[in-house]
Structure formats: structure tokens, C-alpha cells
Short mmCIF file of C-alpha atoms in Angstrom, two decimals:
data_model
loop_
_atom_site.label_atom_id
_atom_site.label_comp_id
_atom_site.label_asym_id
_atom_site.label_seq_id
_atom_site.Cartn_x
_atom_site.Cartn_y
_atom_site.Cartn_z
CA MET A 205 -57.29 22.50 38.25
CA LEU A 206 -57.57 23.59 41.84
CA VAL A 207 -54.64 21.37 42.77
CA ALA A 208 -52.52 22.96 40.08
CA GLY A 209 -53.49 26.40 41.33
CA LEU A 210 -52.53 25.53 44.88
CA LEU A 211 -49.26 24.13 43.71
CA ILE A 212 -48.43 27.40 42.07
CA TRP A 213 -49.33 29.28 45.22
CA GLY A 214 -47.38 26.94 47.44
CA PHE A 215 -44.27 26.43 45.43
CA GLY A 216 -44.52 29.60 43.48
CA VAL A 217 -41.78 30.19 41.07
CA PRO A 218 -40.56 26.72 40.12
CA LEU A 219 -43.82 25.91 38.46
CA VAL A 220 -44.18 29.36 36.98
CA LEU A 221 -40.71 29.15 35.53
CA HIS A 222 -41.41 25.77 34.15
CA LEU A 223 -44.47 27.21 32.50
CA ARG A 224 -42.39 30.01 31.07
CA THR A 225 -40.55 27.55 28.90
CA HIS A 226 -43.88 26.53 27.56
CA HIS A 227 -44.82 30.17 27.19
CA ASP A 228 -41.71 30.88 25.13
CA SER A 229 -42.75 28.34 22.59
CA ALA A 230 -46.28 29.69 22.67
CA ASN A 231 -44.90 33.13 21.87
CA GLU A 232 -43.42 31.82 18.72
CA SER A 233 -46.85 31.01 17.46
CA ASP A 234 -48.59 34.28 18.14
CA GLY A 235 -45.57 36.60 18.45
CA LEU A 236 -47.04 38.46 21.41
CA PRO A 237 -44.84 39.18 24.41
CA ARG A 238 -46.59 37.74 27.42
CA SER A 239 -45.42 36.93 30.89
CA PRO A 240 -45.55 33.40 32.25
CA ALA A 241 -48.19 34.58 34.64
CA SER A 242 -50.34 35.87 31.86
CA LEU A 243 -49.87 32.58 30.07
CA VAL A 244 -51.12 30.79 33.14
CA ASN A 245 -54.07 33.13 33.23
CA SER A 246 -54.91 32.75 29.61
CA SER A 247 -54.43 29.19 28.61
CA ILE A 248 -54.05 26.79 31.49
CA LEU A 249 -55.88 28.00 34.54
CA GLN A 250 -58.56 30.14 33.05
CA GLU A 251 -61.01 29.35 35.83
CA PHE A 252 -58.44 29.81 38.62
CA PRO A 253 -56.07 32.59 37.69
CA ALA A 254 -52.64 31.95 39.16
CA PRO A 255 -51.64 34.45 41.80
CA GLU A 256 -48.55 36.42 40.98
CA LEU A 257 -45.54 36.23 43.21
CA PRO A 258 -45.74 38.71 46.12
CA ILE A 259 -42.64 40.49 44.83
CA CYS A 260 -44.47 41.31 41.58
CA HIS A 261 -47.00 43.47 43.40
CA ASP A 262 -44.63 45.45 45.54
CA PHE A 263 -40.91 45.14 44.96
CA TYR A 264 -40.06 47.72 47.60
CA ASN A 265 -42.01 46.23 50.48
CA TYR A 266 -41.07 42.68 49.54
CA ILE A 267 -37.35 43.45 49.41
CA CYS A 268 -37.04 46.03 52.18
CA LYS A 269 -39.79 45.32 54.68
CA HIS A 270 -40.99 41.77 54.69
CA HIS A 271 -38.50 39.69 52.89
CA GLU A 272 -36.38 37.37 55.00
CA LEU A 273 -33.37 35.68 53.54
CA SER A 274 -34.33 32.23 52.44
CA LYS A 275 -32.48 29.34 53.91
CA GLY A 276 -30.91 26.42 52.14
CA ASP A 277 -31.76 25.96 48.51
CA GLY A 278 -33.84 29.10 48.37
CA ARG A 279 -30.86 31.38 48.85
CA ASP A 280 -29.23 33.44 46.15
CA PRO A 281 -26.58 30.84 45.29
CA THR A 282 -23.96 33.51 44.75
CA GLY A 283 -24.12 34.89 48.29
CA ILE A 284 -25.92 37.33 50.53
CA VAL A 285 -25.79 41.07 51.18
CA HIS A 286 -24.92 42.21 54.69
CA PRO A 287 -25.82 45.60 56.16
CA ASP A 288 -23.21 48.23 55.21
CA VAL A 289 -22.02 48.74 58.75
CA GLU A 290 -21.10 45.07 59.16
CA GLY A 291 -18.64 45.21 56.29
CA GLU A 292 -16.99 48.29 57.80
CA ARG A 293 -16.65 46.60 61.18
CA ILE A 294 -15.02 43.57 59.57
CA ALA A 295 -12.56 45.71 57.61
CA ASP A 296 -11.83 47.79 60.72
CA GLY A 297 -11.12 44.54 62.56
CA PHE A 298 -8.31 43.77 60.10
CA LEU A 299 -6.83 47.24 60.61
CA LYS A 300 -7.05 46.95 64.39
CA ASN A 301 -5.30 43.57 64.43
CA ILE A 302 -2.46 44.81 62.26
CA ILE A 303 -1.87 47.93 64.38
CA GLU A 304 -2.00 45.92 67.58
CA LYS A 305 0.35 43.23 66.25
CA HIS A 306 2.81 45.71 64.80
CA PRO A 307 2.75 48.91 66.88
CA ASP A 308 6.14 49.88 65.47
CA TRP A 309 5.04 49.83 61.82
CA THR A 310 4.67 52.98 59.78
CA SER A 311 1.27 53.80 58.32
CA ASP A 312 2.53 52.75 54.89
CA GLN A 313 3.52 49.33 56.22
CA VAL A 314 0.16 48.97 57.94
CA ASP A 315 -1.69 49.93 54.74
CA GLU A 316 0.30 47.49 52.64
CA GLU A 317 -0.51 44.63 54.99
CA LEU A 318 -4.14 45.74 55.24
CA VAL A 319 -4.74 45.67 51.50
CA LYS A 320 -3.03 42.28 51.29
CA GLU A 321 -5.48 40.88 53.81
CA VAL A 322 -8.60 42.68 52.59
CA TYR A 323 -8.17 42.83 48.80
CA THR A 324 -7.26 39.17 48.35
CA PRO A 325 -6.87 37.78 44.81
CA GLU A 326 -10.09 35.80 45.23
CA ARG A 327 -12.15 38.82 46.31
CA THR A 328 -10.73 41.20 43.74
CA ALA A 329 -11.01 38.70 40.88
CA ARG A 330 -14.75 38.57 41.47
CA VAL A 331 -15.08 42.32 41.34
CA GLN A 332 -12.89 42.55 38.24
CA ALA A 333 -14.95 39.89 36.47
CA ALA A 334 -18.17 41.71 37.34
CA TYR A 335 -16.69 45.00 36.14
CA ARG A 336 -15.69 43.55 32.77
CA TRP A 337 -19.09 41.95 32.37
CA VAL A 338 -20.90 45.19 33.19
CA GLN A 339 -18.63 47.25 30.95
CA ASN A 340 -19.39 44.93 28.03
CA ARG A 341 -23.11 45.02 28.69
CA ILE A 342 -23.23 48.83 28.80
CA VAL A 343 -21.21 49.03 25.60
CA HIS A 344 -23.66 46.59 24.04
CA LEU A 345 -26.64 48.56 25.33
CA ILE A 346 -25.35 51.70 23.62
CA GLU A 347 -24.14 50.06 20.42
CA SER A 348 -27.37 48.15 19.92
CA GLN A 349 -29.49 51.30 19.91
CA PRO A 350 -31.00 52.10 16.53
CA GLU A 351 -29.60 54.93 14.45
CA HIS A 352 -32.56 57.18 15.29
CA VAL A 353 -31.55 56.98 18.97
CA PHE A 354 -27.80 57.46 18.71
CA THR A 355 -25.82 58.35 15.63
CA SER A 356 -22.57 56.48 15.01
CA ARG A 357 -20.61 59.44 16.34
CA GLU A 358 -22.71 59.61 19.49
CA LYS A 359 -22.26 55.90 20.09
CA ARG A 360 -18.50 56.23 19.69
CA GLU A 361 -18.37 59.10 22.18
CA ILE A 362 -20.47 57.35 24.80
CA VAL A 363 -18.73 53.99 24.42
CA ALA A 364 -15.33 55.68 24.65
CA ARG A 365 -16.26 57.08 28.05
CA VAL A 366 -17.37 53.67 29.31
CA LYS A 367 -14.17 52.04 28.09
CA LYS A 368 -11.99 54.85 29.39
CA THR A 369 -13.25 54.39 32.94
CA GLU A 370 -10.69 52.36 34.83
CA LEU A 371 -11.38 50.02 37.73
CA GLN A 372 -8.71 50.80 40.32
CA LEU A 373 -8.08 48.21 42.97
CA PRO A 374 -5.29 47.66 45.46
CA PRO A 375 -2.83 46.08 46.05
CA PRO A 376 -0.55 47.91 46.03
CA ALA A 377 -1.86 50.29 48.66
CA SER A 378 -0.37 53.15 46.67
CA ASN A 379 -3.26 52.77 44.18
CA TYR A 380 -5.33 54.59 46.78
CA ALA A 381 -2.49 56.74 48.10
CA ASP A 382 -4.76 59.78 47.95
CA GLU A 383 -7.63 57.98 49.70
CA PRO A 384 -6.18 55.58 52.25
CA ASP A 385 -9.33 55.61 54.38
CA LEU A 386 -11.10 53.74 51.55
CA PHE A 387 -9.52 50.46 52.63
CA THR A 388 -12.05 50.22 55.45
CA ARG A 389 -15.06 51.86 53.78
CA ASN A 390 -18.09 50.28 52.24
CA ASP A 391 -18.34 52.71 49.37
CA VAL A 392 -18.00 52.01 45.68
CA PHE A 393 -17.90 55.04 43.46
CA TYR A 394 -17.13 56.51 40.09
CA GLU A 395 -15.16 59.72 40.00
CA ARG A 396 -13.63 62.03 37.48
CA THR A 397 -10.52 63.62 38.89
CA PRO A 398 -9.69 67.29 38.34
CA GLU A 399 -7.12 65.99 35.83
CA GLY A 400 -9.89 64.26 33.88
CA GLN A 401 -9.10 60.67 34.83
CA MET A 402 -12.24 58.53 35.02
CA ARG A 403 -12.08 55.74 37.54
CA MET A 404 -14.05 53.47 39.79
CA ARG A 405 -12.84 52.62 43.26
CA ILE A 406 -13.99 49.94 45.66
CA GLY A 407 -13.91 50.39 49.41
CA GLY A 408 -12.45 47.34 51.17
CA ALA A 409 -15.52 46.85 53.37
CA TYR A 410 -17.70 46.36 50.31
CA LEU A 411 -15.84 43.12 49.64
CA PHE A 412 -17.29 41.80 52.90
CA THR A 413 -20.73 43.38 52.57
CA ALA A 414 -21.69 42.19 49.12
CA LYS A 415 -21.21 38.53 48.50
CA SER A 416 -24.03 38.37 45.98
CA TRP A 417 -22.93 38.52 42.36
CA PHE A 418 -26.15 40.32 41.54
CA ASN A 419 -25.53 43.07 44.05
CA ILE A 420 -22.05 43.53 42.61
CA ILE A 421 -23.52 43.70 39.11
CA PHE A 422 -26.10 46.33 40.01
CA THR A 423 -23.53 48.35 41.96
CA MET A 424 -21.01 48.25 39.12
CA GLY A 425 -23.72 49.06 36.60
CA HIS A 426 -24.86 52.03 38.65
CA GLU A 427 -21.35 53.41 39.15
CA LEU A 428 -20.19 52.84 35.59
CA GLY A 429 -23.48 54.41 34.53
CA HIS A 430 -22.22 57.62 36.12
CA SER A 431 -19.42 57.76 33.54
CA ILE A 432 -22.11 58.46 30.93
CA ASP A 433 -24.79 60.10 33.05
CA PRO A 434 -26.41 63.25 31.67
CA CYS A 435 -24.44 65.51 33.99
CA GLU A 436 -21.10 63.96 33.05
CA ILE A 437 -22.09 64.22 29.41
CA ARG A 438 -22.96 67.86 29.89
CA GLN A 439 -19.70 68.45 31.77
CA ALA A 440 -17.88 67.05 28.73
CA ARG A 441 -19.78 69.60 26.61
CA LEU A 442 -21.67 66.89 24.75
CA SER A 443 -25.40 66.68 24.18
CA TYR A 444 -27.63 63.98 22.77
CA PRO A 445 -31.32 64.18 21.82
CA ALA A 446 -31.88 60.66 23.20
CA TYR A 447 -30.62 61.83 26.58
CA ASP A 448 -33.04 64.74 26.47
CA ARG A 449 -35.91 62.36 25.80
CA LEU A 450 -34.85 60.07 28.62
CA THR A 451 -34.46 62.99 31.00
CA ALA A 452 -37.89 64.31 30.04
CA CYS A 453 -39.35 60.87 30.74
CA PHE A 454 -37.66 60.71 34.17
CA LEU A 455 -39.19 64.08 35.01
CA ARG A 456 -42.60 63.24 33.60
CA THR A 457 -42.86 59.95 35.47
CA GLY A 458 -41.53 61.30 38.75
CA LEU A 459 -38.33 59.24 38.73
CA VAL A 460 -36.58 62.57 39.12
CA GLN A 461 -38.31 64.75 41.63
CA THR A 462 -38.89 68.33 40.69
CA SER A 463 -38.92 71.26 43.04
CA ASN A 464 -38.39 75.00 42.97
CA THR A 465 -34.89 74.55 44.32
CA ARG A 466 -33.84 71.94 41.75
CA SER A 467 -31.04 72.99 39.48
CA GLU A 468 -30.34 70.45 36.78
CA CYS A 469 -26.98 68.79 37.41
CA GLY A 470 -26.65 71.08 40.39
CA GLU A 471 -28.34 71.52 43.70
CA ASN A 472 -31.20 69.19 44.69
CA ASP A 473 -31.08 67.25 41.48
CA GLN A 474 -31.60 63.50 41.27
CA LEU A 475 -30.98 63.22 37.53
CA SER A 476 -27.53 61.64 37.55
CA GLU A 477 -28.46 59.15 40.29
CA THR A 478 -31.71 58.18 38.59
CA PHE A 479 -29.84 57.64 35.34
CA ALA A 480 -27.21 55.52 37.12
CA ASP A 481 -29.95 53.40 38.73
CA TRP A 482 -31.59 53.05 35.34
CA ILE A 483 -28.36 51.81 33.75
CA GLY A 484 -27.74 49.48 36.72
CA THR A 485 -31.23 48.08 36.22
CA GLN A 486 -30.73 47.40 32.50
CA VAL A 487 -27.53 45.53 33.29
CA SER A 488 -29.13 43.63 36.19
CA ALA A 489 -31.99 42.51 33.96
CA GLU A 490 -29.42 41.01 31.60
CA ALA A 491 -27.59 39.30 34.45
CA LEU A 492 -30.76 37.83 35.90
CA LYS A 493 -31.93 36.67 32.50
CA THR A 494 -28.61 34.98 31.87
CA PHE A 495 -28.75 33.15 35.18
CA SER A 496 -32.44 32.32 35.06
CA ASN A 497 -31.55 29.13 33.21
CA GLU A 498 -29.45 28.00 36.17
CA PHE A 499 -31.34 29.48 39.09
CA HIS A 500 -34.92 28.74 39.78
CA GLY A 501 -37.75 29.75 42.01
CA ALA A 502 -36.78 31.25 45.32
CA GLN A 503 -33.13 31.39 44.27
CA LEU A 504 -34.00 33.73 41.44
CA ILE A 505 -36.25 35.88 43.63
CA ASN A 506 -33.50 36.21 46.21
CA ALA A 507 -30.93 36.99 43.54
CA THR A 508 -33.26 39.73 42.26
CA ALA A 509 -33.81 41.11 45.75
CA ASN A 510 -30.08 41.07 46.44
CA SER A 511 -29.45 43.21 43.37
CA VAL A 512 -30.94 46.22 45.13
CA ARG A 513 -31.16 45.16 48.77
CA ASP A 514 -28.62 47.76 49.86
CA LEU A 515 -30.80 50.55 48.47
CA CYS A 516 -33.30 49.96 51.29
CA GLU A 517 -33.22 52.25 54.30
CA GLN A 518 -31.05 50.43 56.80
CA ASP A 519 -32.19 50.32 60.41
CA ASP A 520 -29.81 51.90 62.88
CA GLN A 521 -28.90 50.39 66.24
CA ASP A 522 -32.19 51.64 67.70
CA ASN A 523 -34.04 49.82 64.93
CA GLU A 524 -35.12 53.14 63.51
CA PRO A 525 -34.94 53.40 59.74
CA GLU A 526 -32.24 55.80 58.66
CA GLU A 527 -33.26 59.15 57.26
CA LEU A 528 -31.86 59.27 53.79
CA ASP A 529 -30.89 62.38 51.95
CA THR A 530 -33.09 62.46 48.87
CA SER A 531 -31.73 65.70 47.49
CA THR A 532 -29.53 63.82 45.02
CA HIS A 533 -30.93 60.28 45.19
CA PRO A 534 -34.51 59.23 44.59
CA SER A 535 -36.16 57.62 47.62
CA PRO A 536 -35.55 53.88 48.09
CA LYS A 537 -39.18 53.27 47.13
CA VAL A 538 -38.75 55.00 43.78
CA ARG A 539 -35.41 53.33 43.15
CA ILE A 540 -36.58 49.82 43.96
CA GLU A 541 -40.22 49.95 42.95
CA LYS A 542 -40.22 52.23 39.94
CA ILE A 543 -36.78 52.16 38.38
CA PHE A 544 -35.90 48.54 39.16
CA GLY A 545 -39.23 46.76 39.73
CA ASP A 546 -41.05 48.25 36.75
CA GLN A 547 -38.31 47.30 34.30
CA PRO A 548 -39.94 44.90 31.84
CA GLY A 549 -36.90 42.60 31.67
CA ILE A 550 -36.74 42.18 35.44
CA ARG A 551 -40.47 41.49 35.62
CA SER A 552 -40.30 39.04 32.80
CA VAL A 553 -37.47 37.03 34.38
CA LEU A 554 -39.52 36.66 37.56
CA GLY A 555 -42.67 35.77 35.70
CA CYS A 556 -44.48 38.94 36.78
CA ALA A 557 -47.09 40.37 34.47
CA VAL A 558 -45.66 42.80 31.94
CA PRO A 559 -48.59 44.78 30.56
CA GLU A 560 -47.91 46.29 27.17
CA LYS A 561 -48.73 49.72 28.56
CA SER A 562 -46.05 49.45 31.23
CA VAL A 563 -43.46 48.48 28.60
CA SER A 564 -44.20 51.59 26.60
CA GLN A 565 -44.29 53.77 29.71
CA TYR A 566 -40.99 52.58 31.13
CA CYS A 567 -38.38 55.22 30.34
CA SER A 568 -35.89 54.46 27.62
CA PHE A 569 -33.67 56.26 25.15
CA GLU A 570 -36.60 55.94 22.77
CA SER A 571 -39.14 57.50 25.11
CA GLN A 572 -41.31 60.01 23.34
CA ASN A 573 -41.25 63.57 24.44
CA PRO A 574 -44.86 64.59 25.07
CA LEU A 575 -44.13 68.27 25.49
CA PRO A 576 -46.32 70.46 23.32
CA ASN A 577 -44.67 71.63 20.12
CA ALA A 578 -44.47 75.18 21.34
CA LEU A 579 -42.09 74.09 24.07
CA LYS A 580 -39.91 71.97 21.83
CA GLY A 581 -36.70 73.21 20.36
CA PRO A 582 -35.13 72.20 17.08
CA MET A 583 -35.28 68.45 16.38
CA GLY A 584 -38.08 68.10 18.88
CA ASN A 585 -35.89 68.54 21.93
CA PRO A 586 -36.96 70.49 24.92
CA ALA A 587 -35.68 74.00 24.64
CA ASN A 588 -36.99 75.26 27.93
CA GLY A 589 -34.14 74.30 30.14
CA LEU A 590 -34.92 70.64 30.75
CA THR A 591 -31.27 69.92 30.40
CA ASN A 592 -29.83 73.32 31.03
CA GLY A 593 -29.96 75.16 34.27
CA LYS A 594 -32.95 75.32 36.51
CA THR A 595 -36.22 73.75 35.65
CA SER A 596 -39.50 74.33 37.35
CA LEU A 597 -41.18 71.23 35.98
CA MET B 177 24.33 88.57 40.26
CA LYS B 178 23.86 92.12 41.53
CA ASN B 179 20.17 91.80 40.98
CA GLY B 180 20.22 88.57 42.93
CA LEU B 181 21.96 90.15 45.90
CA LEU B 182 19.59 93.09 45.81
CA LYS B 183 16.59 90.75 45.81
CA MET B 184 18.02 88.80 48.76
CA ARG B 185 18.52 92.04 50.74
CA VAL B 186 15.01 93.26 49.96
CA GLY B 187 13.71 89.81 50.89
CA THR B 188 15.57 89.86 54.21
CA LEU B 189 14.24 93.33 54.97
CA LEU B 190 10.70 92.26 54.14
CA LEU B 191 11.02 89.16 56.34
CA ALA B 192 12.28 91.27 59.21
CA PHE B 193 9.40 93.69 58.68
CA PHE B 194 6.77 90.92 58.67
CA ALA B 195 8.34 89.31 61.72
CA LEU B 196 8.28 92.60 63.60
CA CYS B 197 4.71 93.48 62.68
CA GLY B 198 3.46 89.95 63.33
CA CYS B 199 2.16 89.43 59.78
CA SER B 200 3.94 86.10 59.35
CA THR B 201 1.10 84.19 60.95
CA HIS B 202 1.62 80.57 59.96
CA PRO B 203 4.36 79.32 62.29
CA VAL B 204 3.22 81.59 65.10
CA ALA B 205 -0.39 80.44 64.76
CA ARG B 206 0.66 76.79 64.67
CA ASP B 207 2.61 77.13 67.92
CA ALA B 208 -0.21 79.01 69.53
CA THR B 209 -2.62 76.26 68.48
CA SER B 210 -0.45 73.51 69.93
CA ASP B 211 -0.39 75.43 73.18
CA GLU B 212 -4.12 75.98 73.04
CA VAL B 213 -4.71 72.29 72.45
CA ALA B 214 -2.30 71.20 75.16
CA HIS B 215 -3.87 73.45 77.77
CA ALA B 216 -7.50 73.06 76.75
CA GLU B 217 -9.92 71.56 79.21
CA ILE B 218 -12.41 70.41 76.62
CA THR B 219 -11.80 69.69 72.94
CA GLN B 220 -14.08 68.30 70.29
CA VAL B 221 -13.44 67.21 66.73
CA GLU B 222 -16.02 66.36 64.10
CA ILE B 223 -15.14 65.33 60.57
CA SER B 224 -18.09 64.49 58.37
CA TYR B 225 -17.94 63.62 54.71
CA VAL B 226 -19.91 62.02 51.95
CA LEU B 227 -18.32 59.14 50.12
CA GLY B 228 -20.23 57.30 47.43
CA HIS B 229 -23.76 57.31 48.79
CA ASN B 230 -22.93 57.32 52.47
CA GLN B 231 -22.42 59.92 55.12
CA HIS B 232 -19.41 59.13 57.31
CA ARG B 233 -18.52 60.81 60.56
CA PHE B 234 -15.48 60.76 62.77
CA THR B 235 -15.88 62.37 66.17
CA ALA B 236 -13.42 62.74 69.00
CA GLN B 237 -13.57 64.55 72.29
CA SER B 238 -11.57 64.98 75.40
CA ALA B 239 -12.45 66.12 78.87
CA ALA B 240 -10.68 65.62 82.16
CA GLN B 241 -7.67 64.17 80.33
CA LYS B 242 -9.71 61.35 78.84
CA ALA B 243 -10.15 61.11 75.10
CA GLU B 244 -12.72 59.12 73.17
CA VAL B 245 -13.21 58.49 69.47
CA THR B 246 -16.39 57.33 67.72
CA THR B 247 -16.88 56.61 64.04
CA TYR B 248 -20.24 56.46 62.32
CA LEU B 249 -21.67 55.21 59.07
CA GLU B 250 -24.87 57.22 58.70
CA LYS B 251 -26.38 56.86 62.21
CA ASP B 252 -24.68 53.58 63.05
CA ILE B 253 -21.69 53.51 65.30
CA VAL B 254 -18.92 51.60 63.55
CA GLN B 255 -16.23 51.85 66.25
CA GLN B 256 -15.90 53.53 69.61
CA ALA B 257 -12.91 53.55 71.95
CA ASN B 258 -10.92 55.52 74.49
CA VAL B 259 -7.62 56.59 72.99
CA ASP B 260 -4.15 57.63 74.04
CA SER B 261 -4.33 61.23 75.32
CA ALA B 262 -0.95 62.37 73.99
CA LYS B 263 -1.66 61.01 70.52
CA TYR B 264 -5.10 62.56 70.67
CA LEU B 265 -3.65 66.03 71.33
CA SER B 266 -1.27 65.66 68.43
CA PHE B 267 -4.20 64.64 66.22
CA VAL B 268 -6.27 67.65 67.30
CA SER B 269 -3.39 69.93 66.33
CA LYS B 270 -3.35 68.35 62.89
CA VAL B 271 -7.09 68.90 62.53
CA VAL B 272 -6.77 72.57 63.51
CA SER B 273 -3.98 73.00 61.00
CA PHE B 274 -6.18 71.32 58.34
CA ALA B 275 -9.13 73.56 59.21
CA GLN B 276 -7.01 76.67 58.76
CA LYS B 277 -5.89 75.79 55.25
CA PRO B 278 -7.89 76.97 52.24
CA HIS B 279 -9.54 74.21 50.19
CA ARG B 280 -9.73 74.17 46.44
CA THR B 281 -13.41 73.49 45.83
CA PRO B 282 -16.19 74.54 48.17
CA ALA B 283 -18.48 71.80 49.46
CA GLN B 284 -21.44 73.61 47.89
CA ALA B 285 -19.99 73.57 44.39
CA ASP B 286 -22.25 71.90 41.81
CA GLU B 287 -19.56 69.50 40.71
CA CYS B 288 -18.79 68.35 44.26
CA ARG B 289 -20.21 64.91 44.92
CA SER B 290 -18.16 64.38 48.04
CA PRO B 291 -18.43 67.38 50.34
CA PHE B 292 -16.74 67.38 53.72
CA SER B 293 -16.89 69.51 56.80
CA VAL B 294 -14.37 69.71 59.63
CA THR B 295 -15.05 71.36 62.97
CA VAL B 296 -12.73 71.63 65.97
CA LYS B 297 -13.71 73.19 69.26
CA ILE B 298 -11.01 74.06 71.73
CA ASP B 299 -12.63 75.31 74.89
CA GLY B 300 -14.70 78.22 73.58
CA LYS B 301 -12.93 78.61 70.24
CA THR B 302 -14.20 77.00 67.03
CA TYR B 303 -12.33 76.29 63.80
CA THR B 304 -14.36 75.12 60.82
CA SER B 305 -13.60 74.26 57.27
CA ASP B 306 -15.40 72.65 54.37
CA GLY B 307 -14.43 71.49 50.93
CA CYS B 308 -14.67 68.79 48.36
CA ARG B 309 -12.85 65.54 49.01
CA PHE B 310 -11.93 64.72 45.42
CA SER B 311 -10.28 68.01 44.68
CA ASP B 312 -8.36 68.11 47.92
CA GLU B 313 -5.45 65.90 46.86
CA GLY B 314 -6.20 63.35 49.54
CA SER B 315 -5.64 65.62 52.51
CA LEU B 316 -9.06 64.91 54.05
CA SER B 317 -8.67 61.19 53.51
CA ARG B 318 -5.25 61.19 55.16
CA LEU B 319 -6.63 63.15 58.09
CA VAL B 320 -9.36 60.56 58.57
CA ARG B 321 -6.73 57.85 58.28
CA ASP B 322 -4.72 59.48 61.06
CA GLY B 323 -7.88 59.44 63.12
CA GLU B 324 -8.28 55.71 62.53
CA PHE B 325 -4.73 55.05 63.63
CA LEU B 326 -5.49 57.07 66.73
CA LEU B 327 -8.57 54.94 67.32
CA TYR B 328 -6.49 51.79 67.50
CA SER B 329 -3.59 53.30 69.40
CA LYS B 330 -3.16 51.70 72.80
CA ASN B 331 -4.67 53.66 75.64
#
């Protein structure tokens, strides 16, 4: 027994994952959702409870503070995630070489050559595949909600927005004619133009920064999530009770910080970013679950960490952590620990304990609104400005 | 036809009037700015903007006929180099011209997820402007792009 316990400690996930297979069959008998770790606790190593993986206790510290990239077989097999600035320096290097080699070229000629060298078919195909995968998963997430969450009409409206959002990638360079500096930027973003076009654009440097499939998935999930975030929905003059419940849950659980200066969907509001992280997390959980049959142990942990590694504060050249603006984004700790690390699907894939209470407390479209009846509007929705204008919650 | 001729005459008179009273500021101001820039002892440019989740900054300055450009991603320096002085002056003129134009959406607007701010100092004089990148028809992005070309221009 002690040997088995030490093995779990020493080799961690491989054994835990192996046990999960056993656990899955055990579930069939009693029908209770239990994590592999809880299975270990309950039926095999009752005298020596198996320690959980360090990541299970503190996603944020494990991913941002202590975690070193594993070498060899322990790596995320799909690739690593570099600091943002490295990707920009690489992309700038391409631009510099082209200008130096061809000082007589016009800026259009330079841009055309730059996108040819940066947005290669191999790099863009990966992003396009990830985008399609994420788009399908978000559509599925919405369509699979029960009727009491979204009516058929609501589903159609939300899904239409997801499908309408276009992934724009060069070449040709003219695809970003109105944003030529993007070729050397690390940013990926969703935007709705003043003309109402919904699109996602990928800065060229991001293609060098994020090699990990899982980082690309989370990033795409987050950005595509913006196409249906509560503020975009409000902007489109739509409103859904399930969104109100989810928003109320974000506020109640501190995933959206409240302050006197917060104006919902306006100044100092984290709602749309929290929602986008939440969508990115749902999609990432699916991706990790899908790949958990192929990846094992440290590979899976690294893949999980890579999903959100770029949300950590990044040290500057003086090794000082950057000061992030949290007026519109939750802090990295909230994003990684609470939104991502508490998601039952993510925890389950890693074999972390998933207490029943945490499943019910994790925000979802089905979250209950605990506001007293006096504060509820028709159909049980908050009528006190939770989704309209300023809130002092 | 008569109406057309009348309008042309009125237009000519108005133009002459504005020219005499100095109300036609655009071309005059542009020339004055080029002169200002050319004769300035110290100039500084700062363009900062939010894109996606990141704060980007482009800074340039000249003193004693030397010009230097630095780009930042958050606090990290991405690139830094001395640049061609003549091209630098031409760039500063473009930035001043940009700063003098009105921008469609203010940076503080609720719907603006990508605010920018542009500041140019020419000796003691400061020009500033802010706006929202996505409703600016690419003018901010093209300005930054010009700055990047300047960065890699041979010194």
C-alpha cells in the first residue's frame, strides 16, 4: 500500500489517469460523479490517501509562479508558449530583414512580403483549424442547453452571432489594410466594426508566441466568446434571462469585481472579459478531455497550463512582474484560479477532486439567482440594474 | 448656369476673404508645423494604444540632431534604435498633422475597447490627441506602421 502511495506521489498523473479508467467503470455502478483522486481515496488507498497533484491545489501559483516547462516526454506535445515580447521581436526581425534587403520597396511591397513570410500556410492552417473547432464547440455549447435556459429563438440568435464572426487572416496583406501594424503584433482580438462586421484578427507575432494547440484553443474561445458576451448582446439590443443569471453569479462569486465606479458594459467593468474567459474555459475543458486519451501525465498538465499561461503577469526586463490593468480584466489569479481552475471539467481531466458543492457553485447559464424576491423583476430576473447601467453590488 | 457662375464668384470672394483674414488654417498650419519641426531643438513623440489585451507604446525623440525610436509591449522594450534624422523629421510632421485632426470616437467612450493617445512635443509646444483605434479607419495603425518603417530605416 505504501509503495503504491509513493508511486502516485512520484509519478503522479500516469497512475492517477490509469486509475481514472477504472473509476469510469466504477461510476457506472453507482452513478456518482467522482474524481480519480476521490476514487483513490475511497476504494484503493483508504489508509494512505493519495496526494492530489500540486496544480489541483493552486492553479495560479503552479502555472504562473513555480511551474517550469517540462523537458522531453513531459512537454505539452503540441508546443510551448513563449512570452509575448519574444513573438513580437521575431516578427519585427522579419520586417527588419525585408526593409534592409529591399530599401527601394514601397510599404505595400514590404507588407506583402512580410505576410508571406509570417502567415505561412502551415501556421495559418493551424489557426484556422483551431478556429473551426472552437466555433463548433461554442455552437454546441449553446445548442445543447435545455429549453429552460435558452429558448429556440434565443439559441438561433446567439448561434448566428458565433457563425457570423469571420476569422480574417492574411495573405493578402490587404486583409489588414486598415491595421497594417498587426503583422508584427502579438494580439488576437474580436471586433465589431462601426459597419457591424464581426471579425477576429490574429497578430503575426502570435503565430510565433503560441505553439501550443491548447493556448490557441483558449485564446480563440475567449475571443469568439466576445461575439456573444453580455455587452455585445446588449449592444445588439437583445437580452436573455440565462445571461442575467450568469452575470449575477459572476458578481456574487467575485469573478466580476464590483466597485462604486463600475458601470456595467462601461467604465471599470470586467463583465465581458470574465464572460470571454468563461467561454474559453468551457471550450478548453472539451479540448483537454478530447486529448486526455492521447496525452498522459505531465503532458496533460503542461497542456492544461499552456492553455492559460499567457494570462500570467509577465516579468519585464528587470524581472519585475508587470502591473496589469484590472479595470476591464479580472486579475490573473481570478482568471486562472477561479474561472479556469475551478471549472469541473478541467479538474476532472486532471484527476483533481471535484466536490459536488464546487460543481453547483461554478457559474453556468443555469446558475440560480439568489437575490431576494423583492429585488427580482418579472421572470425572476434582476430588475435593479444588474445588467443595465451602474450597479453598486 | 447663371446660378453656377454666381456660386463660383461668391466662392472666390469667400476664399479671398478667408485667405486675407487668416481663417484658412489648414495649409498654413501644416507649413508652420514643418518649420517648427525642422528648427526644433528637442522633439518627442509618444503613441500609446491598447490592442487586444496589451498596451503598446511607440516613442521617439530627437536632441542634438540625433533621433532614437523605442517600441514597448507593456513595460518590455521590443525594439530600440537610432534612426535617420531626415526621415524622423518627416515622421514627426505626420504625427503633428494626425494630432490636429478630429477623431470619430473618444478614447473614453464606453464602446471603445482600443483607446489610443498621441502626444508630440516640439520644444515647449505640445500637441495631443486621443481616440478609438477601431473607429479611426486605420489612421492610427498606419501612423504606427510609418513609425516602424522609420525604425528600420538606415541611419
